[in-house]
Tab-separated table of C-alpha atoms in Angstrom:
chain	number	residue	atom	x	y	z
A	1	MET	CA	8.796	-11.590	-22.795
A	2	GLN	CA	6.732	-12.705	-19.501
A	3	THR	CA	6.364	-11.245	-16.721
A	4	ARG	CA	5.418	-11.324	-13.135
A	5	THR	CA	3.888	-9.474	-10.423
A	6	LEU	CA	6.122	-9.108	-7.249
A	7	GLY	CA	3.725	-9.777	-4.044
A	8	SER	CA	0.332	-8.780	-3.951
A	9	THR	CA	0.809	-4.954	-4.188
A	10	GLY	CA	4.322	-4.687	-5.186
A	11	PRO	CA	5.092	-4.021	-8.955
A	12	THR	CA	4.932	-6.095	-12.114
A	13	VAL	CA	8.209	-7.014	-13.251
A	14	SER	CA	10.079	-9.162	-16.641
A	15	ALA	CA	9.621	-12.906	-15.175
A	16	VAL	CA	13.775	-12.503	-15.318
A	17	GLY	CA	15.227	-9.891	-13.961
A	18	LEU	CA	19.388	-8.901	-14.673
A	19	GLY	CA	21.781	-9.076	-11.919
A	20	ALA	CA	24.718	-6.675	-12.300
A	21	MET	CA	26.931	-7.017	-9.080
A	22	GLY	CA	29.009	-8.997	-11.274
A	23	MET	CA	30.115	-6.180	-14.192
A	24	SER	CA	31.729	-4.517	-10.877
A	25	GLY	CA	33.980	-7.255	-10.108
A	26	ALA	CA	32.552	-9.613	-7.857
A	27	TYR	CA	33.915	-12.253	-9.888
A	28	GLY	CA	36.810	-11.538	-11.050
A	29	GLN	CA	37.314	-8.283	-13.668
A	30	ALA	CA	34.593	-7.345	-16.014
A	31	ASP	CA	34.451	-5.889	-19.777
A	32	ARG	CA	32.903	-2.584	-19.044
A	33	GLY	CA	31.743	-2.170	-22.967
A	34	GLU	CA	30.571	-5.508	-22.978
A	35	SER	CA	28.603	-5.525	-19.465
A	36	ILE	CA	27.345	-2.274	-20.871
A	37	ALA	CA	25.858	-3.869	-24.061
A	38	THR	CA	24.742	-6.890	-21.871
A	39	VAL	CA	22.321	-4.281	-19.774
A	40	ARG	CA	20.990	-2.792	-23.184
A	41	ALA	CA	21.095	-6.288	-24.376
A	42	ALA	CA	18.699	-7.451	-22.000
A	43	LEU	CA	16.536	-4.627	-22.014
A	44	ASP	CA	15.658	-4.757	-25.674
A	45	ALA	CA	15.115	-8.600	-24.533
A	46	GLY	CA	12.080	-7.131	-22.203
A	47	VAL	CA	14.245	-7.384	-19.059
A	48	THR	CA	12.265	-5.038	-16.887
A	49	LEU	CA	14.466	-5.451	-13.362
A	50	VAL	CA	17.678	-4.328	-13.330
A	51	ASP	CA	19.157	-5.147	-9.974
A	52	THR	CA	22.356	-3.106	-7.739
A	53	GLY	CA	23.522	-2.055	-4.664
A	54	ASP	CA	25.793	1.065	-3.659
A	55	PHE	CA	28.576	-1.287	-2.259
A	56	TYR	CA	28.676	-3.081	-5.594
A	57	GLY	CA	32.426	-1.471	-6.430
A	58	MET	CA	31.709	1.194	-4.546
A	59	GLY	CA	29.407	3.262	-6.331
A	60	HIS	CA	31.253	1.930	-9.958
A	61	ASN	CA	27.966	-0.025	-10.538
A	62	GLU	CA	25.480	2.651	-10.266
A	63	LEU	CA	27.449	4.546	-12.620
A	64	LEU	CA	28.178	1.694	-15.352
A	65	LEU	CA	24.165	1.350	-15.109
A	66	SER	CA	23.384	5.673	-15.787
A	67	GLU	CA	25.999	5.124	-19.217
A	68	ALA	CA	23.850	1.989	-20.213
A	69	LEU	CA	20.367	3.417	-19.654
A	70	ARG	CA	20.842	6.306	-20.688
A	71	GLY	CA	18.307	7.566	-22.956
A	72	ARG	CA	15.844	4.624	-22.114
A	73	ASP	CA	12.525	5.879	-21.286
A	74	ARG	CA	13.068	6.127	-17.684
A	75	ASP	CA	9.182	4.396	-17.236
A	76	SER	CA	10.799	0.813	-18.938
A	77	TYR	CA	12.552	-0.113	-16.449
A	78	LEU	CA	12.847	-0.609	-13.066
A	79	LEU	CA	15.784	-0.053	-10.655
A	80	SER	CA	16.400	-2.143	-7.147
A	81	VAL	CA	18.578	-0.899	-5.240
A	82	LYS	CA	19.835	-1.640	-1.876
A	83	PHE	CA	21.905	0.198	0.473
A	84	GLY	CA	23.722	0.248	4.106
A	85	GLN	CA	26.355	-2.799	3.390
A	86	GLN	CA	29.074	-0.395	4.881
A	87	VAL	CA	33.158	-1.636	2.707
A	88	GLY	CA	36.382	-0.494	4.270
A	89	PRO	CA	39.572	-0.006	2.133
A	90	GLY	CA	40.746	-3.605	0.467
A	91	MET	CA	36.960	-4.402	0.252
A	92	LYS	CA	36.425	-5.485	4.324
A	93	PHE	CA	33.142	-5.823	4.669
A	94	ALA	CA	32.650	-3.543	8.155
A	95	GLY	CA	29.283	-4.722	9.513
A	96	GLN	CA	25.268	-2.955	7.812
A	97	ASP	CA	24.413	0.812	8.315
A	98	SER	CA	20.864	1.666	8.256
A	99	ARG	CA	19.670	4.567	10.269
A	100	PRO	CA	16.774	6.382	8.962
A	101	ASP	CA	19.847	9.669	8.728
A	102	SER	CA	22.007	7.445	6.382
A	103	VAL	CA	18.720	6.090	4.265
A	104	ARG	CA	18.453	9.513	2.903
A	105	ASN	CA	22.072	10.277	2.281
A	106	PHE	CA	22.487	6.670	0.777
A	107	LEU	CA	19.438	7.312	-1.830
A	108	ASN	CA	20.610	10.769	-2.102
A	109	TYR	CA	24.653	9.066	-3.437
A	110	SER	CA	22.070	6.542	-5.489
A	111	LEU	CA	19.704	8.398	-7.417
A	112	THR	CA	23.179	11.014	-8.336
A	113	ARG	CA	24.949	8.379	-9.913
A	114	LEU	CA	22.760	6.731	-11.467
A	115	GLY	CA	21.152	9.897	-12.871
A	116	VAL	CA	17.436	9.619	-12.209
A	117	ASP	CA	14.971	10.785	-10.145
A	118	HIS	CA	13.640	7.524	-8.411
A	119	VAL	CA	14.353	4.348	-7.541
A	120	ASP	CA	11.757	1.714	-7.947
A	121	ILE	CA	12.208	-0.562	-5.384
A	122	TYR	CA	14.930	0.508	-2.675
A	123	ARG	CA	16.012	-1.981	0.092
A	124	PRO	CA	18.428	-2.463	3.457
A	125	ALA	CA	21.917	-4.577	1.826
A	126	ARG	CA	21.621	-6.739	5.155
A	127	LEU	CA	19.809	-6.167	8.526
A	128	ASP	CA	21.378	-3.762	10.577
A	129	ARG	CA	21.104	-5.472	14.324
A	130	SER	CA	21.603	-1.685	16.171
A	131	VAL	CA	18.444	-0.273	14.758
A	132	PRO	CA	15.194	-1.722	14.412
A	133	VAL	CA	14.204	-2.783	11.479
A	134	GLU	CA	10.939	-0.883	11.660
A	135	ASP	CA	13.025	2.778	11.883
A	136	THR	CA	14.768	2.608	8.760
A	137	ILE	CA	11.754	0.809	6.837
A	138	GLY	CA	9.818	4.377	8.000
A	139	ALA	CA	12.409	6.562	7.000
A	140	ILE	CA	12.181	4.686	3.318
A	141	LYS	CA	8.647	4.754	3.558
A	142	ASP	CA	9.186	8.342	4.182
A	143	MET	CA	10.921	8.793	1.200
A	144	ILE	CA	7.876	6.805	-0.640
A	145	ASP	CA	6.138	9.749	0.570
A	146	ALA	CA	8.512	12.129	-1.470
A	147	GLY	CA	8.790	10.989	-4.955
A	148	TYR	CA	12.093	9.512	-4.113
A	149	VAL	CA	11.635	5.806	-4.029
A	150	ARG	CA	8.803	3.683	-5.001
A	151	TYR	CA	8.279	0.268	-2.833
A	152	VAL	CA	10.163	-1.185	-0.363
A	153	GLY	CA	11.985	-4.317	-0.156
A	154	LEU	CA	13.975	-6.211	1.808
A	155	SER	CA	17.774	-8.381	1.048
A	156	GLU	CA	18.359	-11.582	3.530
A	157	VAL	CA	16.451	-11.263	6.713
A	158	ASP	CA	14.421	-14.242	8.411
A	159	ALA	CA	10.672	-14.701	8.363
A	160	GLU	CA	10.367	-12.434	12.117
A	161	THR	CA	11.950	-9.472	10.359
A	162	VAL	CA	9.751	-9.944	7.126
A	163	ARG	CA	6.654	-9.892	9.263
A	164	ARG	CA	7.780	-6.588	11.415
A	165	ALA	CA	9.136	-4.495	8.386
A	166	HIS	CA	5.584	-5.400	6.806
A	167	ALA	CA	3.455	-3.793	8.852
A	168	VAL	CA	5.200	-0.402	9.504
A	169	HIS	CA	4.892	-0.312	5.228
A	170	PRO	CA	3.872	-3.153	2.650
A	171	ILE	CA	6.733	-5.176	1.288
A	172	ALA	CA	7.027	-5.265	-2.540
A	173	ASP	CA	10.039	-7.922	-2.157
A	174	LEU	CA	12.940	-10.283	-0.045
A	175	GLN	CA	15.389	-10.589	-2.088
A	176	ILE	CA	17.528	-13.592	-1.594
A	177	GLU	CA	19.315	-16.573	-2.253
A	178	TYR	CA	17.416	-19.093	-3.481
A	179	SER	CA	18.288	-21.987	-5.730
A	180	LEU	CA	18.538	-25.881	-6.201
A	181	LEU	CA	21.651	-25.493	-3.828
A	182	SER	CA	20.407	-23.204	-1.311
A	183	ARG	CA	16.719	-24.139	-0.415
A	184	ALA	CA	16.588	-22.609	3.143
A	185	VAL	CA	14.504	-20.565	2.869
A	186	GLU	CA	11.450	-22.733	2.025
A	187	ALA	CA	11.388	-24.168	5.633
A	188	GLU	CA	9.686	-20.592	6.863
A	189	VAL	CA	10.681	-17.617	4.592
A	190	LEU	CA	8.538	-18.660	1.656
A	191	PRO	CA	5.635	-19.576	3.630
A	192	THR	CA	5.942	-16.618	5.001
A	193	LEU	CA	5.443	-14.395	2.039
A	194	ARG	CA	3.070	-16.440	0.822
A	195	GLU	CA	0.842	-15.324	3.823
A	196	LEU	CA	2.298	-11.827	3.021
A	197	GLY	CA	1.244	-11.948	-0.316
A	198	ILE	CA	5.471	-10.541	-0.617
A	199	GLY	CA	7.890	-11.529	-3.794
A	200	LEU	CA	11.187	-12.623	-3.506
A	201	THR	CA	13.789	-11.979	-5.767
A	202	ALA	CA	15.931	-14.903	-6.229
A	203	TYR	CA	19.903	-14.394	-7.049
A	204	GLY	CA	22.223	-17.197	-6.958
A	205	VAL	CA	20.029	-18.961	-9.189
A	206	LEU	CA	23.377	-20.267	-10.561
A	207	GLY	CA	24.421	-21.183	-7.209
A	208	ARG	CA	27.520	-18.976	-8.222
A	209	GLY	CA	28.124	-20.437	-11.685
A	210	LEU	CA	28.308	-24.040	-9.510
A	211	LEU	CA	25.115	-25.159	-11.755
A	212	SER	CA	25.648	-23.085	-14.861
A	213	GLY	CA	29.312	-24.725	-15.624
A	214	ASN	CA	31.378	-20.873	-15.224
A	215	TRP	CA	33.070	-21.710	-12.500
A	216	VAL	CA	36.696	-23.631	-12.624
A	217	PRO	CA	38.413	-24.501	-10.135
A	218	GLY	CA	41.968	-23.221	-9.304
A	219	ARG	CA	41.424	-19.468	-10.591
A	220	ALA	CA	43.534	-17.431	-8.096
A	221	ASP	CA	41.494	-14.203	-8.841
A	222	ASP	CA	38.320	-15.104	-8.393
A	223	PRO	CA	36.444	-14.104	-5.180
A	224	ARG	CA	34.903	-17.672	-4.228
A	225	ASN	CA	37.760	-19.582	-2.937
A	226	HIS	CA	37.123	-17.754	0.173
A	227	ALA	CA	33.352	-19.505	-0.027
A	228	PRO	CA	33.329	-22.802	1.951
A	229	ARG	CA	31.263	-24.814	-0.528
A	230	PHE	CA	33.468	-23.772	-3.643
A	231	ALA	CA	36.719	-25.692	-1.345
A	232	ALA	CA	38.692	-28.501	-2.786
A	233	GLU	CA	36.364	-31.453	-1.682
A	234	ASN	CA	32.845	-29.172	-1.470
A	235	GLY	CA	33.632	-27.650	-4.970
A	236	ALA	CA	34.224	-31.240	-6.027
A	237	HIS	CA	31.195	-33.015	-4.878
A	238	ASN	CA	28.766	-29.932	-5.926
A	239	LEU	CA	29.737	-29.897	-9.434
A	240	ALA	CA	28.708	-33.195	-9.584
A	241	LEU	CA	25.802	-32.480	-8.716
A	242	ALA	CA	24.731	-30.186	-11.769
A	243	GLU	CA	26.393	-33.170	-13.753
A	244	ALA	CA	23.584	-35.374	-11.660
A	245	LEU	CA	21.117	-32.116	-13.435
A	246	ARG	CA	22.183	-32.713	-17.038
A	247	ARG	CA	20.802	-36.202	-17.798
A	248	VAL	CA	16.876	-34.352	-16.696
A	249	ALA	CA	17.781	-31.240	-18.744
A	250	ASP	CA	19.324	-33.395	-21.786
A	251	ALA	CA	15.357	-34.911	-21.921
A	252	LYS	CA	14.317	-31.538	-21.678
A	253	GLY	CA	16.252	-30.384	-24.777
A	254	CYS	CA	18.062	-27.347	-22.551
A	255	THR	CA	20.812	-26.906	-20.067
A	256	VAL	CA	21.542	-27.121	-16.432
A	257	ALA	CA	22.369	-23.975	-16.338
A	258	GLN	CA	18.158	-23.454	-18.024
A	259	LEU	CA	16.921	-26.080	-15.893
A	260	ALA	CA	18.483	-24.319	-12.403
A	261	ILE	CA	16.632	-21.155	-13.321
A	262	ALA	CA	13.619	-22.272	-14.360
A	263	TRP	CA	12.812	-24.739	-11.249
A	264	VAL	CA	13.074	-21.668	-9.483
A	265	ALA	CA	10.068	-19.731	-11.429
A	266	ALA	CA	8.583	-23.223	-10.850
A	267	GLN	CA	8.012	-22.875	-7.336
A	268	ASP	CA	6.523	-19.826	-6.832
A	269	PRO	CA	4.304	-17.160	-9.454
A	270	SER	CA	5.538	-14.592	-7.683
A	271	ILE	CA	8.962	-15.912	-7.516
A	272	VAL	CA	11.377	-13.969	-10.440
A	273	PRO	CA	15.110	-15.443	-10.563
A	274	LEU	CA	17.796	-13.002	-10.885
A	275	VAL	CA	20.487	-13.503	-14.090
A	276	GLY	CA	24.087	-12.779	-12.950
A	277	ALA	CA	25.239	-12.564	-16.588
A	278	ARG	CA	28.031	-10.411	-17.188
A	279	THR	CA	28.334	-10.900	-20.811
A	280	ARG	CA	25.419	-10.656	-24.240
A	281	GLN	CA	26.581	-14.306	-24.438
A	282	ARG	CA	25.806	-15.555	-20.796
A	283	LEU	CA	22.671	-13.809	-21.063
A	284	ALA	CA	21.548	-15.139	-24.679
A	285	GLU	CA	21.945	-18.775	-22.752
A	286	ALA	CA	19.965	-17.850	-20.492
A	287	LEU	CA	16.615	-16.467	-21.444
A	288	PRO	CA	15.777	-19.459	-22.774
A	289	ALA	CA	14.971	-20.912	-19.587
A	290	LEU	CA	11.615	-18.907	-19.316
A	291	ALA	CA	10.215	-21.035	-22.115
A	292	VAL	CA	11.099	-24.337	-20.166
A	293	THR	CA	8.344	-25.680	-18.526
A	294	LEU	CA	8.332	-27.855	-15.574
A	295	SER	CA	5.958	-30.960	-14.840
A	296	ALA	CA	5.027	-32.475	-11.519
A	297	ALA	CA	6.962	-35.744	-13.091
A	298	ASP	CA	10.137	-33.280	-13.892
A	299	LEU	CA	9.919	-31.216	-10.785
A	300	ASP	CA	10.391	-35.224	-8.955
A	301	GLU	CA	13.172	-35.991	-11.217
A	302	ILE	CA	15.224	-32.796	-10.513
A	303	GLU	CA	14.595	-33.612	-6.737
A	304	ALA	CA	16.141	-37.120	-6.770
A	305	ALA	CA	19.375	-35.289	-8.424
A	306	VAL	CA	19.682	-32.837	-5.864
A	307	PRO	CA	18.052	-33.540	-2.834
A	308	LYS	CA	17.308	-29.899	-0.493
A	309	GLY	CA	20.274	-30.332	1.517
A	310	ALA	CA	22.613	-32.489	-0.724
A	311	ALA	CA	24.829	-28.882	-1.826
A	312	ARG	CA	27.930	-28.879	1.115
A	313	GLY	CA	29.618	-26.306	2.676
A	314	ASP	CA	28.364	-23.048	3.674
A	315	ARG	CA	27.748	-19.899	0.743
A	316	TYR	CA	29.239	-17.800	2.475
A	317	PRO	CA	32.782	-17.075	4.647
A	318	ALA	CA	31.644	-18.063	8.757
A	319	ALA	CA	31.863	-14.775	9.054
A	320	PHE	CA	29.188	-12.884	6.852
A	321	MET	CA	27.051	-15.895	7.694
A	322	ALA	CA	25.783	-14.139	11.051
A	323	SER	CA	23.980	-10.582	9.002
A	324	LEU	CA	22.302	-13.826	7.239
A	325	GLY	CA	18.712	-13.744	8.171
A	326	VAL	CA	18.423	-17.293	7.744
A	327	GLY	CA	21.240	-20.382	5.937
A	328	ASN	CA	22.089	-22.724	3.907
């Protein structure tokens, strides 16, 4: 397994990470046994970075990971945990709570559910606009000093917030959506990360299935139906972009999904793509992306097939877009 270092102060991790959100109902029902087997298969393949959130399945995901990781050497994997997203009954999102007292409380719940004595990277899931980010990062720093956290991360914030947070404590990485269909980070955020020596863990690298061929329009129980990017006309347009990539992928001897993952990884050596595989089959399809090398000519062909800004539709519903530091 290839490795990468998250920025100048972050940990060294596998060149691809495992995103566990889909194992807790984010894209419909998942098989618990298969999810656990997938986590274990990822670790056996050399994946060391596992990403979760305390609100994924309202604690379900952390309990699932606790079972999947049981018996593993704690130093053989790194847990990245997001906190603070408030969710009411019926999975109604209700803002972010990043108050210092809440940080400590959320961390204690996560440590208990995960069955570990520390979290490797701890990050607020979104910016809490009612709390200075300096206060939130200061609370995480206190938990680092106490031995319960190793590194500070951020998620879905703008360049200014990155700078403010980094001034309180070195930030290991920013987790944010980045793919051929979502490139807003390239304007200000990515240059800021490079300047400050901060890594990036990229989620949504397959456009939530648009670039992997795993999204099929019309499935009634699919939560993606609520995202404008998957609406009828937009969805058809975005699927056509994936088809445009197929010619490049065929020439490289890889799948469109592998090409899309390789493209993200090729943008900077401090970027680690997160693969949201929830089955061993999907994991096995994704990992060969690490062997795909892209030349300048390949990158030009990919750009021609899917130009920046070519995707149609917001990546989240309008109400949720307002909580993001950058757009599409």
